[in-house]
């Protein structure tokens, strides 16, 4: 007498619930760990410098703010004595002092000795830091020089009364902000039109999560090999539903569980890392989950050895993540998004072509295995 297949499914879930919970939580925990670790490493690699501002003027304040906003610097605002003491103790890479009279020197078109700098024999990044700060200070000097050129032009044309130094400086700042001094555009030869440009973070939370999520999915779908062992195949002859339908039922159950965990994961990411990621749409996230699950199930049907299945799953995860632009950002067109699940997920799209292909392969596999159990 044939028995129902549902007890087999529930028994599998109850028997391996500990392992399932571990792999369900693995992507979110591993992603948080990696992002936290890399974020801390980035902070530690910033160059520690001290900034001493001896005068309170608009130009000196603006320069100080620009130095503090430089991402590669860990700037400490100290007085000269404390800054030099820390430099002697090698707690700082270098010390920079904006002396009194900075704004006056700029306005008088004097470029020498605008900033005083100190370093030690362990100031490994001093040359690069000097170049960066010098370039920031030279912006003020260049604007001032341009303003004086405009002044002479006004004088030559007899328009001295219309001369306004502050207006020229403000116009130059506005132009600098509006004009792109350097612009690089990448495009594929077969693409037409322009692509929207977007700034990417140094590390992509979505990309890291997609890697761990694909790996975890392959480890979760090892039930395909366990239930399809030669010693277990005879059992399916006495169930009311053949093994292919059982596999589809497990696919539905695992897809539902994983999708719920995926939604919770991105809510948690948004709370822990506010502003660092763009929340994916429900459709894009579900399409990614379904694509990965179908791929894991179909590949599990081809393997007979567990170890090879695990190794193959990790290799496929790495290939998909690298080629999908999760590690090295790439610009791809709509046609690539329809095929590549990771690229589609990062672009908040749906890999429609791959989903249709995998669904067709699943139908073919069910038909062949159904005949085998008939």
Coordinates of C-alpha atoms in Angstrom, one line a residue:
X1 CA 0.0 0.0 0.0
X2 CA 1.4 3.4 -0.9
X3 CA 1.9 5.9 1.8
X4 CA 1.6 9.7 1.6
X5 CA 4.8 11.6 0.9
X6 CA 4.1 14.5 3.2
X7 CA 5.3 12.7 6.4
X8 CA 8.6 12.1 4.6
X9 CA 9.0 15.8 4.0
X10 CA 8.1 16.7 7.6
X11 CA 10.4 14.0 8.9
X12 CA 13.3 15.4 6.9
X13 CA 12.7 18.9 8.1
X14 CA 12.3 17.8 11.8
X15 CA 15.4 15.5 11.6
X16 CA 17.7 18.2 10.1
X17 CA 16.3 21.4 11.6
X18 CA 19.5 22.3 13.4
X19 CA 21.6 22.2 10.2
X20 CA 18.8 24.0 8.3
X21 CA 18.7 26.8 10.9
X22 CA 22.5 27.2 10.7
X23 CA 22.5 27.6 6.9
X24 CA 19.4 29.8 6.9
X25 CA 21.2 32.2 9.2
X26 CA 24.6 31.8 7.7
X27 CA 24.2 34.5 4.9
X28 CA 23.1 37.3 7.2
X29 CA 25.6 36.5 9.9
X30 CA 28.5 36.1 7.5
X31 CA 27.6 39.3 5.6
X32 CA 27.5 41.4 8.8
X33 CA 30.8 40.0 9.9
X34 CA 32.5 40.7 6.6
X35 CA 31.1 44.2 6.2
X36 CA 32.0 45.1 9.8
X37 CA 35.5 43.7 9.4
X38 CA 36.2 45.4 6.1
X39 CA 34.6 48.7 7.4
X40 CA 36.9 48.6 10.4
X41 CA 39.9 47.8 8.2
X42 CA 39.1 50.8 6.0
X43 CA 38.9 53.1 9.1
X44 CA 42.3 51.7 10.4
X45 CA 44.0 52.4 7.0
X46 CA 43.2 56.1 7.1
X47 CA 46.2 58.3 7.7
X48 CA 46.2 59.9 11.1
X49 CA 47.1 63.6 10.9
X50 CA 46.6 66.6 13.2
X51 CA 45.2 69.9 12.0
X52 CA 46.0 73.1 13.9
X53 CA 43.9 76.2 12.8
X54 CA 45.3 79.4 14.3
X55 CA 43.0 81.9 12.6
X56 CA 39.2 82.1 12.4
X57 CA 38.4 83.3 8.9
X58 CA 36.1 82.0 6.1
X59 CA 39.0 80.8 3.9
X60 CA 40.8 79.0 6.7
X61 CA 37.6 77.4 7.9
X62 CA 36.7 76.2 4.4
X63 CA 40.2 74.7 3.9
X64 CA 40.0 72.9 7.3
X65 CA 36.6 71.5 6.4
X66 CA 37.9 70.2 3.1
X67 CA 40.8 68.5 4.8
X68 CA 38.5 66.9 7.4
X69 CA 36.2 65.7 4.6
X70 CA 39.0 63.9 2.8
X71 CA 38.1 60.2 3.1
X72 CA 41.7 59.0 3.4
X73 CA 42.6 61.2 6.4
X74 CA 41.8 60.6 10.0
X75 CA 42.0 64.2 11.1
X76 CA 42.4 65.3 14.7
X77 CA 41.8 69.0 15.6
X78 CA 44.5 69.8 18.3
X79 CA 46.6 72.7 19.5
X80 CA 50.2 72.9 18.3
X81 CA 51.8 71.6 21.5
X82 CA 49.6 68.5 21.8
X83 CA 49.9 67.8 18.1
X84 CA 53.7 67.9 18.1
X85 CA 53.8 65.8 21.2
X86 CA 51.7 63.1 19.5
X87 CA 53.9 63.3 16.5
X88 CA 57.0 62.7 18.6
X89 CA 55.2 59.7 20.1
X90 CA 54.5 58.4 16.5
X91 CA 50.8 58.6 17.2
X92 CA 50.4 60.8 14.1
X93 CA 51.7 60.6 10.6
X94 CA 52.1 64.4 10.3
X95 CA 50.9 67.8 11.6
X96 CA 49.6 70.7 9.5
X97 CA 49.2 74.2 10.8
X98 CA 47.1 76.9 9.1
X99 CA 48.9 80.0 10.4
X100 CA 47.5 83.4 11.2
X101 CA 47.3 85.5 8.1
X102 CA 46.3 82.7 5.7
X103 CA 43.3 84.5 4.3
X104 CA 45.3 87.8 4.0
X105 CA 48.1 86.0 2.1
X106 CA 45.6 84.5 -0.3
X107 CA 43.9 87.8 -0.9
X108 CA 47.3 89.5 -1.5
X109 CA 48.0 86.8 -4.1
X110 CA 50.9 85.3 -2.0
X111 CA 51.4 81.6 -2.4
X112 CA 54.5 80.9 -0.3
X113 CA 54.3 79.4 3.3
X114 CA 50.6 79.3 3.5
X115 CA 50.6 76.1 5.6
X116 CA 53.3 74.8 8.0
X117 CA 53.9 71.1 8.1
X118 CA 55.7 68.7 10.5
X119 CA 56.7 65.1 10.0
X120 CA 58.8 62.4 11.6
X121 CA 61.0 59.6 10.4
X122 CA 58.0 57.3 10.5
X123 CA 55.7 59.5 8.4
X124 CA 55.2 57.0 5.7
X125 CA 52.3 58.8 4.0
X126 CA 53.7 62.4 4.4
X127 CA 54.4 63.1 0.7
X128 CA 51.0 62.0 -0.4
X129 CA 49.3 63.9 2.4
X130 CA 51.3 67.1 1.6
X131 CA 50.3 66.8 -2.1
X132 CA 46.6 66.5 -1.2
X133 CA 46.5 69.4 1.2
X134 CA 48.6 71.5 -1.1
X135 CA 46.2 71.0 -3.9
X136 CA 43.3 72.0 -1.6
X137 CA 45.1 75.2 -0.6
X138 CA 46.1 76.0 -4.2
X139 CA 42.4 76.1 -5.1
X140 CA 42.1 79.2 -3.0
X141 CA 45.3 80.7 -4.4
X142 CA 44.1 79.9 -8.0
X143 CA 40.8 81.6 -7.4
X144 CA 42.5 84.6 -5.9
X145 CA 44.9 84.9 -8.9
X146 CA 42.0 84.6 -11.3
X147 CA 40.2 87.3 -9.5
X148 CA 43.2 89.6 -9.8
X149 CA 43.4 88.9 -13.5
X150 CA 39.7 89.9 -13.8
X151 CA 40.5 93.0 -11.8
X152 CA 43.1 94.1 -14.3
X153 CA 40.8 93.3 -17.2
X154 CA 38.1 95.6 -15.6
X155 CA 40.8 98.3 -15.1
X156 CA 41.9 98.1 -18.7
X157 CA 38.3 98.5 -19.9
X158 CA 37.6 101.4 -17.6
X159 CA 35.1 99.4 -15.5
X160 CA 36.8 99.6 -12.1
X161 CA 33.5 100.5 -10.4
X162 CA 32.0 97.2 -11.5
X163 CA 34.8 95.2 -10.0
X164 CA 33.8 92.9 -7.1
X165 CA 36.4 90.4 -5.7
X166 CA 33.9 88.3 -3.7
X167 CA 31.5 87.8 -6.7
X168 CA 34.4 86.5 -8.8
X169 CA 35.4 84.1 -6.1
X170 CA 31.8 82.8 -5.6
X171 CA 31.3 82.4 -9.4
X172 CA 34.5 80.3 -9.6
X173 CA 33.3 78.1 -6.8
X174 CA 29.9 77.6 -8.4
X175 CA 31.5 76.8 -11.7
X176 CA 33.8 74.2 -10.0
X177 CA 30.8 72.5 -8.4
X178 CA 28.8 72.4 -11.6
X179 CA 31.4 71.5 -14.1
X180 CA 32.9 68.0 -14.2
X181 CA 36.6 68.4 -14.6
X182 CA 37.1 64.7 -15.3
X183 CA 34.4 62.4 -16.5
X184 CA 34.8 58.8 -17.7
X185 CA 32.1 56.8 -19.4
X186 CA 32.1 53.1 -20.1
X187 CA 29.8 51.5 -22.6
X188 CA 29.5 48.3 -24.5
X189 CA 29.8 48.4 -28.3
X190 CA 26.3 47.0 -28.8
X191 CA 24.6 49.4 -26.4
X192 CA 22.9 52.5 -27.5
X193 CA 21.9 55.5 -25.3
X194 CA 23.4 56.6 -22.0
X195 CA 23.6 54.6 -18.8
X196 CA 22.7 56.2 -15.5
X197 CA 25.8 56.8 -13.4
X198 CA 25.8 55.8 -9.8
X199 CA 28.3 55.8 -7.0
X200 CA 29.1 52.4 -5.6
X201 CA 30.3 51.7 -2.1
X202 CA 33.8 50.2 -1.7
X203 CA 32.0 47.0 -0.5
X204 CA 28.6 46.0 -1.7
X205 CA 26.4 44.5 1.0
X206 CA 24.1 43.0 -1.7
X207 CA 27.2 41.4 -3.4
X208 CA 28.6 39.9 -0.2
X209 CA 25.2 38.6 0.8
X210 CA 24.5 37.0 -2.6
X211 CA 27.8 35.0 -2.4
X212 CA 27.0 33.6 1.0
X213 CA 23.3 33.1 0.1
X214 CA 24.2 31.0 -3.0
X215 CA 26.6 28.9 -1.0
X216 CA 24.1 28.3 1.8
X217 CA 21.5 27.3 -0.7
X218 CA 23.7 24.6 -2.1
X219 CA 24.4 23.2 1.3
X220 CA 20.6 23.3 2.2
X221 CA 19.7 21.4 -1.0
X222 CA 21.9 18.4 -0.2
X223 CA 18.7 16.7 0.8
X224 CA 18.3 15.9 -2.9
X225 CA 21.4 13.6 -2.8
X226 CA 20.4 12.1 0.6
X227 CA 16.9 11.2 -0.5
X228 CA 18.0 10.0 -3.9
X229 CA 20.7 7.5 -2.7
X230 CA 20.4 4.0 -4.2
X231 CA 19.4 2.6 -0.8
X232 CA 16.6 5.1 -0.5
X233 CA 15.1 4.8 -4.0
X234 CA 13.1 1.7 -3.2
X235 CA 11.1 3.6 -0.6
X236 CA 9.7 5.9 -3.3
X237 CA 8.0 2.9 -4.9
X238 CA 5.6 2.7 -1.9
X239 CA 4.7 6.4 -1.7
X240 CA 1.7 8.0 -3.2
X241 CA 3.8 10.6 -4.9
X242 CA 7.0 9.9 -6.9
X243 CA 10.3 11.4 -5.9
X244 CA 10.2 14.2 -8.6
X245 CA 7.0 15.6 -7.1
X246 CA 8.5 15.2 -3.6
X247 CA 11.5 17.3 -4.8
X248 CA 9.1 20.0 -6.2
X249 CA 7.3 20.0 -2.9
X250 CA 10.6 20.5 -1.0
X251 CA 11.6 23.2 -3.5
X252 CA 8.4 25.1 -2.7
X253 CA 8.9 24.7 1.1
X254 CA 12.6 25.8 1.0
X255 CA 11.8 28.7 -1.4
X256 CA 9.2 30.0 1.0
X257 CA 11.5 29.6 4.1
X258 CA 14.5 31.2 2.4
X259 CA 12.5 34.1 0.9
X260 CA 11.1 35.0 4.3
X261 CA 14.6 34.9 5.8
X262 CA 15.9 37.0 2.8
X263 CA 13.3 39.7 3.6
X264 CA 14.2 39.7 7.3
X265 CA 17.9 39.8 6.4
X266 CA 17.6 43.0 4.3
X267 CA 15.5 44.7 7.0
X268 CA 18.3 43.9 9.5
X269 CA 20.9 45.2 7.1
X270 CA 19.0 48.4 6.7
X271 CA 18.9 48.9 10.4
X272 CA 22.6 47.9 11.1
X273 CA 24.0 49.7 8.0
X274 CA 21.7 52.7 7.4
X275 CA 22.3 54.4 4.1
X276 CA 24.8 51.8 2.8
X277 CA 22.4 49.8 0.7
X278 CA 19.4 50.2 -1.6
X279 CA 16.6 47.9 -0.5
X280 CA 15.8 45.5 -3.3
X281 CA 12.3 45.2 -4.6
X282 CA 10.3 42.1 -3.5
X283 CA 10.0 41.0 -7.1
X284 CA 13.8 41.1 -7.7
X285 CA 14.6 39.4 -4.4
X286 CA 12.1 36.6 -5.0
X287 CA 13.3 36.1 -8.6
X288 CA 16.9 35.8 -7.3
X289 CA 15.8 33.3 -4.7
X290 CA 13.8 31.2 -7.1
X291 CA 16.6 31.2 -9.7
X292 CA 19.2 30.1 -7.2
X293 CA 17.0 27.4 -5.7
X294 CA 16.1 26.0 -9.1
X295 CA 19.8 25.9 -10.1
X296 CA 20.7 24.1 -6.8
X297 CA 18.0 21.5 -7.3
X298 CA 18.8 20.8 -10.9
X299 CA 22.6 20.5 -10.2
X300 CA 21.9 18.3 -7.2
X301 CA 20.1 15.9 -9.5
X302 CA 23.3 15.6 -11.5
X303 CA 25.6 14.8 -8.6
X304 CA 26.0 11.5 -6.8
X305 CA 28.8 12.4 -4.3
X306 CA 28.1 14.9 -1.6
X307 CA 31.6 16.4 -1.5
X308 CA 31.7 17.1 -5.2
X309 CA 28.3 18.8 -4.9
X310 CA 29.5 21.1 -2.1
X311 CA 32.7 22.0 -4.0
X312 CA 30.7 22.5 -7.2
X313 CA 28.2 24.7 -5.4
X314 CA 30.9 27.0 -4.0
X315 CA 32.7 27.2 -7.3
X316 CA 29.4 28.2 -9.1
X317 CA 28.7 30.8 -6.3
X318 CA 32.1 32.4 -6.9
X319 CA 31.7 32.5 -10.7
X320 CA 28.2 34.0 -10.5
X321 CA 29.2 36.7 -8.0
X322 CA 32.4 37.7 -9.9
X323 CA 30.8 37.7 -13.3
X324 CA 27.7 39.4 -11.9
X325 CA 29.5 42.5 -10.8
X326 CA 29.1 41.9 -7.1
X327 CA 32.9 42.2 -6.4
X328 CA 34.2 44.1 -9.4
X329 CA 31.5 46.6 -10.6
X330 CA 30.5 46.3 -14.2
X331 CA 28.1 48.0 -16.5
X332 CA 25.8 45.6 -18.3
X333 CA 22.8 46.0 -20.5
X334 CA 19.3 44.7 -20.1
X335 CA 20.1 41.6 -22.1
X336 CA 22.7 40.5 -19.6
X337 CA 20.4 41.2 -16.7
X338 CA 17.8 38.8 -18.2
X339 CA 20.4 36.0 -18.1
X340 CA 22.6 36.6 -15.0
X341 CA 20.8 36.2 -11.6
X342 CA 23.3 38.2 -9.6
X343 CA 23.5 41.0 -12.1
X344 CA 19.8 41.2 -12.3
X345 CA 19.5 41.2 -8.5
X346 CA 22.0 44.0 -8.1
X347 CA 20.2 46.0 -10.8
X348 CA 16.8 45.3 -9.1
X349 CA 15.6 43.3 -12.1
X350 CA 14.5 39.8 -13.0
X351 CA 16.6 37.2 -14.9
X352 CA 13.6 36.2 -17.0
X353 CA 15.5 34.2 -19.6
X354 CA 17.3 32.1 -17.0
X355 CA 14.1 31.5 -15.0
X356 CA 12.3 30.3 -18.1
X357 CA 15.2 28.0 -19.0
X358 CA 15.5 26.5 -15.5
X359 CA 11.7 26.0 -15.3
X360 CA 11.9 24.1 -18.7
X361 CA 14.8 22.0 -17.5
X362 CA 12.8 21.2 -14.3
X363 CA 9.8 20.1 -16.3
X364 CA 12.0 17.9 -18.5
X365 CA 13.6 16.3 -15.4
X366 CA 10.2 15.7 -13.8
X367 CA 9.0 14.0 -17.0
X368 CA 12.0 11.7 -17.2
X369 CA 12.0 10.7 -13.6
X370 CA 8.2 10.2 -13.6
X371 CA 8.6 7.7 -16.3
X372 CA 11.3 5.9 -14.3
X373 CA 9.0 5.6 -11.3
X374 CA 6.0 4.6 -13.4

